[in-house]
Coordinates of C-alpha atoms and ligand atoms in Angstrom, one line a residue:
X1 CA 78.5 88.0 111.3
X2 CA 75.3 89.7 110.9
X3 CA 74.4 89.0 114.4
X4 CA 77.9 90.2 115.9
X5 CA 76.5 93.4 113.8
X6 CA 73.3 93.5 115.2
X7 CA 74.9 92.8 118.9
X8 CA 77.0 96.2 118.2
X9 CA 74.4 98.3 117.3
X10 CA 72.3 97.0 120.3
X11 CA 74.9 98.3 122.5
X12 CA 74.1 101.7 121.3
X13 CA 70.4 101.4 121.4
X14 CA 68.5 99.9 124.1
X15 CA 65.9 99.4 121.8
X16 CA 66.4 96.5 119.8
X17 CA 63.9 93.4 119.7
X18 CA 65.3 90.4 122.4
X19 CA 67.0 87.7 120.3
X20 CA 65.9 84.7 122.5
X21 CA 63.1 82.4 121.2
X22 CA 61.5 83.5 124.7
X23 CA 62.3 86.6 124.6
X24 CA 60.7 87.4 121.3
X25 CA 57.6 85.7 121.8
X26 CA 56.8 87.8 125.0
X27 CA 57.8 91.1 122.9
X28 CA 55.6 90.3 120.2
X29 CA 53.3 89.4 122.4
X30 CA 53.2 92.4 124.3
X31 CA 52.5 94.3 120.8
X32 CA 51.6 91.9 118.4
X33 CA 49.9 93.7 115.6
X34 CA 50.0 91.4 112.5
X35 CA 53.3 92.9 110.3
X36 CA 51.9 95.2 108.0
X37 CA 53.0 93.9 105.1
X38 CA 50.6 90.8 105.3
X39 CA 47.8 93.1 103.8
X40 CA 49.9 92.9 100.5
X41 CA 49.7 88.7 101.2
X42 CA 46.2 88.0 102.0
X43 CA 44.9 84.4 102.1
X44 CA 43.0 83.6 98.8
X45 CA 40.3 81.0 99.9
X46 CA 38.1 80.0 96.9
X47 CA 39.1 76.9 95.2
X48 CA 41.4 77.2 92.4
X49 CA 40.6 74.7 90.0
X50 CA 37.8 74.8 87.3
X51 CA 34.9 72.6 88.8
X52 CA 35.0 69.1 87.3
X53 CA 39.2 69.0 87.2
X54 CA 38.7 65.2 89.4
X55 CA 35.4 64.3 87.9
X56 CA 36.0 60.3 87.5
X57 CA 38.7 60.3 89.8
X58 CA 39.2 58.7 93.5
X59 CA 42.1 60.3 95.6
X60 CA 43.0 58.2 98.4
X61 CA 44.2 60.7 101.7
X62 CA 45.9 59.7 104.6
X63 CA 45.7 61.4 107.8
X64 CA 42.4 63.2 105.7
X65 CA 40.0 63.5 108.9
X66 CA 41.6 66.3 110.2
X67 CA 43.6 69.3 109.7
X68 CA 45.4 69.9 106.4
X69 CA 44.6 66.3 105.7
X70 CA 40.6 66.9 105.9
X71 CA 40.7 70.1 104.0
X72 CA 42.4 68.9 100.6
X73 CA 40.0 66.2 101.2
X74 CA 37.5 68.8 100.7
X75 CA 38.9 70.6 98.1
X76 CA 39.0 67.3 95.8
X77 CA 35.6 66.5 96.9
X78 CA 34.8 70.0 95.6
X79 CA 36.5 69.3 92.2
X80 CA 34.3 66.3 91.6
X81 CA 36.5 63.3 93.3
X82 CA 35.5 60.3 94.9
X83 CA 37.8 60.3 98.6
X84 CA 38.9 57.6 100.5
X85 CA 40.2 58.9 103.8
X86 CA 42.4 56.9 106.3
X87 CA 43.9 57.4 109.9
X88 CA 43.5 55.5 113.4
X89 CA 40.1 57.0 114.5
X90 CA 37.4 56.1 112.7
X91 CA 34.9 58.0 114.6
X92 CA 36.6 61.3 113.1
X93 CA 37.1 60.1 110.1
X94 CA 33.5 59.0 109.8
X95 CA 32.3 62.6 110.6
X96 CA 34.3 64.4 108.2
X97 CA 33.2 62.3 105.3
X98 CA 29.6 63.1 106.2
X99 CA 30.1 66.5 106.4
X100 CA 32.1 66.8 103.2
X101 CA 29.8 64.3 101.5
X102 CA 26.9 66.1 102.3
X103 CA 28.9 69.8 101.1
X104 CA 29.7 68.4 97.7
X105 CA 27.9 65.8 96.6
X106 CA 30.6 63.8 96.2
X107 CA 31.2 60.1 98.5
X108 CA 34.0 60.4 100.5
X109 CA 34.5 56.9 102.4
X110 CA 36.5 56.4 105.6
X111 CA 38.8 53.3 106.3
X112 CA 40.2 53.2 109.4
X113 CA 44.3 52.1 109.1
X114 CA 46.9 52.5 110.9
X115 CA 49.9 53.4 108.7
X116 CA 52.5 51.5 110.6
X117 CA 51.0 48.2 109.7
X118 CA 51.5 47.0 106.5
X119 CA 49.4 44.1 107.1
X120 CA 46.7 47.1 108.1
X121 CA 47.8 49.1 104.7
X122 CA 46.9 45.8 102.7
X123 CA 43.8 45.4 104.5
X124 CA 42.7 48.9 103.6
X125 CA 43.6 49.0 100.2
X126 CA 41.5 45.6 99.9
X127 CA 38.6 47.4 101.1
X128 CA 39.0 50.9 98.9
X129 CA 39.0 48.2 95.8
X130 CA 35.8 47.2 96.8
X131 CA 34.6 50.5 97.2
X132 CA 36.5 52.4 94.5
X133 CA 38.5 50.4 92.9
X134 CA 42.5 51.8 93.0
X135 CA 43.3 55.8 93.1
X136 CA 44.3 58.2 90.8
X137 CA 45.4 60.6 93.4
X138 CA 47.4 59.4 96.9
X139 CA 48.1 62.1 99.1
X140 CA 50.6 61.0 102.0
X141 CA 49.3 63.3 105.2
X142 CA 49.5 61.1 107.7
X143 CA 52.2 62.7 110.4
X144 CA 53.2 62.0 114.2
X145 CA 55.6 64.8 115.3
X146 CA 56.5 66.4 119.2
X147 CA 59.1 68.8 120.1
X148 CA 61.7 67.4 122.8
X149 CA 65.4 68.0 123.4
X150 CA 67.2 65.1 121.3
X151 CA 69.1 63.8 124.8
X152 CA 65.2 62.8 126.3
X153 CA 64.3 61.1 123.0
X154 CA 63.3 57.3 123.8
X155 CA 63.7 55.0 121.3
X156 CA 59.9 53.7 121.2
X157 CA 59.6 58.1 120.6
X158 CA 62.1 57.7 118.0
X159 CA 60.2 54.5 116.7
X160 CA 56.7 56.2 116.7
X161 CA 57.1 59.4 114.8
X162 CA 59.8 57.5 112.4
X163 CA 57.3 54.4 111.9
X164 CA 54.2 56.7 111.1
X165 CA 56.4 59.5 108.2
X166 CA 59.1 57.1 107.0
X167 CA 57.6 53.7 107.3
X168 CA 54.2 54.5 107.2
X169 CA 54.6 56.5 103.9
X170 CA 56.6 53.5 102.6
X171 CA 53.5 51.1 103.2
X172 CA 51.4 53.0 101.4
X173 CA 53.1 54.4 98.8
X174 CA 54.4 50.5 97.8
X175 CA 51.0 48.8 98.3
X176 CA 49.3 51.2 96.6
X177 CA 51.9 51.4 94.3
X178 CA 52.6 47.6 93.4
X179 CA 48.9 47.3 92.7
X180 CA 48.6 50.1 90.3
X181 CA 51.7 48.7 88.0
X182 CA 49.8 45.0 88.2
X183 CA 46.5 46.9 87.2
X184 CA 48.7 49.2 84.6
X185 CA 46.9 52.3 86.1
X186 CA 48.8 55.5 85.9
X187 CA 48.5 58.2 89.6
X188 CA 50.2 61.0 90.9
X189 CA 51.8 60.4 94.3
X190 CA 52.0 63.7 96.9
X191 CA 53.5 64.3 100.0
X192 CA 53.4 66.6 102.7
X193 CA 56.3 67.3 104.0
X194 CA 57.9 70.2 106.0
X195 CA 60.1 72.6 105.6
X196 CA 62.7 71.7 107.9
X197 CA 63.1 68.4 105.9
X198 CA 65.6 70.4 103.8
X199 CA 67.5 72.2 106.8
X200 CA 67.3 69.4 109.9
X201 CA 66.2 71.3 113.1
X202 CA 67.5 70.7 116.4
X203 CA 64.0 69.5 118.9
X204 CA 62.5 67.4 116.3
X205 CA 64.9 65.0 114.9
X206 CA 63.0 62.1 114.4
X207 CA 60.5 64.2 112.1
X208 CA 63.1 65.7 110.2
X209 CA 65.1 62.5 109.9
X210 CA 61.8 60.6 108.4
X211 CA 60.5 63.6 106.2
X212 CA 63.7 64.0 104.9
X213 CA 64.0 59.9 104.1
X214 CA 60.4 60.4 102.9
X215 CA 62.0 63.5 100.3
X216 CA 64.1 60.7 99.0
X217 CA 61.8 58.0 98.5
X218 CA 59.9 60.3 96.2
X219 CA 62.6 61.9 94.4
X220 CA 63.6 58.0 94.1
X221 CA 60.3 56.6 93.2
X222 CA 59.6 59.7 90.3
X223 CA 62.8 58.6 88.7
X224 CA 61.8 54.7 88.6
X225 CA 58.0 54.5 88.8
X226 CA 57.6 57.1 85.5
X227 CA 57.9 54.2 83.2
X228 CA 54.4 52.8 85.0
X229 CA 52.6 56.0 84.5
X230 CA 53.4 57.3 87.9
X231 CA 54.0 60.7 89.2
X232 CA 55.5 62.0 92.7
X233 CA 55.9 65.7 94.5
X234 CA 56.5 67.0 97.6
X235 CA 54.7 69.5 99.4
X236 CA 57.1 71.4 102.0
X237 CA 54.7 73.8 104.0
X238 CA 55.6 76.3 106.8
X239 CA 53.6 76.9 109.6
X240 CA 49.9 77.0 109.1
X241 CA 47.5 76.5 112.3
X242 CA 45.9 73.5 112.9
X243 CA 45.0 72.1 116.2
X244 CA 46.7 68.8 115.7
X245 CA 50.0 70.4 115.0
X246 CA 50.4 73.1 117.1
X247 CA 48.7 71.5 119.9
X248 CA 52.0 69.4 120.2
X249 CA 54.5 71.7 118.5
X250 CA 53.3 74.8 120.3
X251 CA 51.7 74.1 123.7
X252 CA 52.5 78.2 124.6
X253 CA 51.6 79.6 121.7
X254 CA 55.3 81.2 121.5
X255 CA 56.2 79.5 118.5
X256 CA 53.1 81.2 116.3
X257 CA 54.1 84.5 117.6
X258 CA 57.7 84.3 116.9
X259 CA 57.0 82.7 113.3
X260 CA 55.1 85.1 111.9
X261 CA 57.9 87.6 112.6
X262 CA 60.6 85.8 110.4
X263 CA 58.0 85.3 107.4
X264 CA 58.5 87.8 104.8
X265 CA 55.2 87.4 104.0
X266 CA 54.0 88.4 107.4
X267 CA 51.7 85.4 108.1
X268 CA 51.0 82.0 108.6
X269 CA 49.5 80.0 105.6
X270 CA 46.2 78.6 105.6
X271 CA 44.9 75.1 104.9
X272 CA 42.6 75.9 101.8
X273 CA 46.0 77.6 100.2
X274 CA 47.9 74.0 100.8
X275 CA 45.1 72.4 99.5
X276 CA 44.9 74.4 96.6
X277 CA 48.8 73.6 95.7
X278 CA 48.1 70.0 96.5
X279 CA 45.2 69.8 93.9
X280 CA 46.6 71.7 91.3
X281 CA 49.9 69.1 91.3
X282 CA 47.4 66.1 91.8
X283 CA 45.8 67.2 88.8
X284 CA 45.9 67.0 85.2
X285 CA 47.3 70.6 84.8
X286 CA 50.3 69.1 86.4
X287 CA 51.1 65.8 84.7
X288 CA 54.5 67.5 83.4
X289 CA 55.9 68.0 87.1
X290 CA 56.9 64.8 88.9
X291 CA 60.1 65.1 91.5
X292 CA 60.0 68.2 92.3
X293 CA 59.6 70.2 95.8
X294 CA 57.8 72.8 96.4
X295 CA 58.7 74.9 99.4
X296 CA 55.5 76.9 100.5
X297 CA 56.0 78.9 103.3
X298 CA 55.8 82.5 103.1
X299 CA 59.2 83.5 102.7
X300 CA 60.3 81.6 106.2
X301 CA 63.3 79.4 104.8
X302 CA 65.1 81.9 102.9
X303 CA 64.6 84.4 106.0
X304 CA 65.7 82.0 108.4
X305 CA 69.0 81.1 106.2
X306 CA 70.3 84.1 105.1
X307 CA 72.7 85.4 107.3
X308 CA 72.7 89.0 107.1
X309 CA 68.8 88.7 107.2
X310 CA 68.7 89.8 111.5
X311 CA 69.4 93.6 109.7
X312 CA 65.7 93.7 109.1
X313 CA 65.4 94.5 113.1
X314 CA 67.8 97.7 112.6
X315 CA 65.3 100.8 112.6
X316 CA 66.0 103.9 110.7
X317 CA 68.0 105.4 113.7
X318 CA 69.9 102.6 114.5
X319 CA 70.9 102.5 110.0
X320 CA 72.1 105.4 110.6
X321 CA 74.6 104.8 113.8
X322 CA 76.0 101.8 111.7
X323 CA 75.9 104.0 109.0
X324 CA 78.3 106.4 110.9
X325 CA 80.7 103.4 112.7
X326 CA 81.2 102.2 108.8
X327 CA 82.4 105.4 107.9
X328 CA 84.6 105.7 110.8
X329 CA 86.1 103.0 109.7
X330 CA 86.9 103.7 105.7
X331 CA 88.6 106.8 106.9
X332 CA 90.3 105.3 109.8
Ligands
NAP1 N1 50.3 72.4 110.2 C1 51.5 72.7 109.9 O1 52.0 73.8 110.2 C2 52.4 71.8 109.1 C3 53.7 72.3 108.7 C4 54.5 71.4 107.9 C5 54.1 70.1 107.7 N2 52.8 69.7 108.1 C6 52.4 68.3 107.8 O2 51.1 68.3 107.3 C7 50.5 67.1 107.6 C8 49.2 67.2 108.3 O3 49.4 67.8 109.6 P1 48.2 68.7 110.3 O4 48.8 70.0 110.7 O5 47.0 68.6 109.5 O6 48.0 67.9 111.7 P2 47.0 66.8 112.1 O7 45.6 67.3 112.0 O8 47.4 66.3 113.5 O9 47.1 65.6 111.0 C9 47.8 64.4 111.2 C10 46.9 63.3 110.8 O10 47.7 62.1 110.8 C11 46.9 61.0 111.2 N3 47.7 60.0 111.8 C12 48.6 60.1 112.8 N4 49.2 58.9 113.1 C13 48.6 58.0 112.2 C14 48.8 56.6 111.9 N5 49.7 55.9 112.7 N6 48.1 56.0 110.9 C15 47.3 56.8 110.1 N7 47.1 58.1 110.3 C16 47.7 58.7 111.3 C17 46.0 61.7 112.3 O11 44.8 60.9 112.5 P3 44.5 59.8 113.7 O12 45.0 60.5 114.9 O13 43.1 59.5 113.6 O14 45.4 58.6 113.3 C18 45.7 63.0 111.7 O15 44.6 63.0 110.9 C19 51.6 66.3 108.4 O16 52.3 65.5 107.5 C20 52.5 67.4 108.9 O17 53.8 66.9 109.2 C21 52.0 70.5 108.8

């Protein structure tokens, strides 16, 4: 409906933004000013929490050498928590915790594991015993993701980005899990998921399939594992750069471009405001919240699902050439 409207009024002025994916990129590319209301939504980046909210605590972060994942790691690391980071290559991993180490004080250790295994997961949760004994935090990071037309998906591509969110999630979250009820040690569970986990999106099905699973097993897991002194939230960010995910989500840069024109809010987010959210529901000022998920994107899903919402592209001019047609048509 609204973009049958907006079609109309295009007819009458040659003006209007291209529609297309494409098309919209190379506009904005052409004149891509950040929107102007982002100076209203500037980026916050000091920590949030009072310094010694995880004193005495260990947080345990998947995918935490990198990216989002290596940035909460150094916002708990901040807050006075002992971090146990995890992911395939230890040689990254190994640099980030010296480099956060040496920031805050704090020991940040890294295990190498490869999610997909459980036999791996066990193996690294042996070894963060030794070190730190078991969590109080577990943030599930870890994420494969690609875009690619559904009809040239493979199934060993199906397998991998399914076996690292869904199944690799599931390894941790039950090892880790299992272990804490045998110890009786109470933790709060997070995940990071993605926005689309609520919608689907065409391009990357096997992502949205397993974050959405992933949704589940947490809403699941906060109704069942409560009783063990267990809590569980999910994270659902927009876009917010990082190299691993837009090196593989948006090789051409188009998608950035095009993003930040359907976010109310005029921007992308930025890591340190994630990992402020993720801290704040990992921590104590949060032990009331457990199930819930938190969309954090700017604005983007509600723009994006709102039908009439293509009207923001009508200028002043255009208004008032609908503005006119809709009165011809009353007194008609
Ligand atoms: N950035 C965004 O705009 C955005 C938006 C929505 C959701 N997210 C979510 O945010 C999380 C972090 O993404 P990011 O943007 O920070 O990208 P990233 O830097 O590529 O982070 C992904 C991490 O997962 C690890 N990983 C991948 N496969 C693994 C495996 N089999 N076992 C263990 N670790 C594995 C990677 O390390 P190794 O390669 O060393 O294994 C890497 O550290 C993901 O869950 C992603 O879906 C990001």
């Amino acid at each position: 409906m609204a973009a049958a409207v907006v079609g109309r009024i295009a007819k009458s002025s040659r003006n209007l933004v291209q529609r297309s994916w494409f098309h919209s990129s190379t506009v904005l590319r052409q004149t891509s000013p950040p929107p102007p209301q982002s100076r209203f939504f500037q980026p916050d980046e000091n920590t949030m929490l009072p310094t010694g909210s995880f004193s005495n605590k260990v947080a345990f972060i998947t995918g935490g050498g990198t990216g989002l994942g290596r940035v909460m790691t150094s916002t708990l690391s901040q807050l006075g928590a002992q971090c146990v980071i995890t992911s395939r290559k230890l040689d990254v991993l190994q640099q980030t915790a010296e480099e956060i180490s040496s920031q805050t004080g704090n020991k940040v250790h890294a295990l190498q594991c490869d999610v997909r295994d459980p036999e791996a997961v066990s193996r690294c949760v042996d070894e963060m015993e030794k070190l730190t004994g078991l969590p109080d935090v577990i943030i599930n990071n870890a994420a494969g993701n690609f875009i690619c037309p559904s009809e040239r998906l493979s199934p060993n591509a199906w397998k991998s980005i399914t076996d690292i969110v869904l199944n690799g999630t599931a390894f941790v979250t039950l090892e880790l899990g299992k272990r804490l009820i045998q110890g009786q040690k109470g933790a709060s569970f997070l995940v990071i998921g993605t926005i689309y986990a609520e919608s689907g999106s065409g391009f990357v099905v096997p992502s949205a399939s397993a974050k959405a699973g992933v949704e589940a097993m947490y809403k699941s897991l906060a109704a069942e594992w409560g009783r063990y002194g267990h809590r569980f939230n999910i994270i659902h960010p927009g876009p917010i750069k990082t190299k691993g995910a837009f090196s593989r989500l948006d090789p051409t840069g188009a998608f950035e471009k095009g993003a930040i024109g359907r976010i109310p809010t005029g921007r992308l987010g930025t890591p340190k405001e994630l990992a402020n959210l993720a801290a704040y529901l990992c921590s104590g000022y949060a032990n009331w919240m457990s199930g819930a998920v938190i969309r954090f994107d700017g604005g983007e899903f509600v723009f994006m699902a709102g039908e009439f919402n293509e009207l923001h592209k009508v200028s002043p001019d255009q208004w008032k050439i609908m503005e006119a047609m809709i009165r011809k048509t009353k007194s008609a």
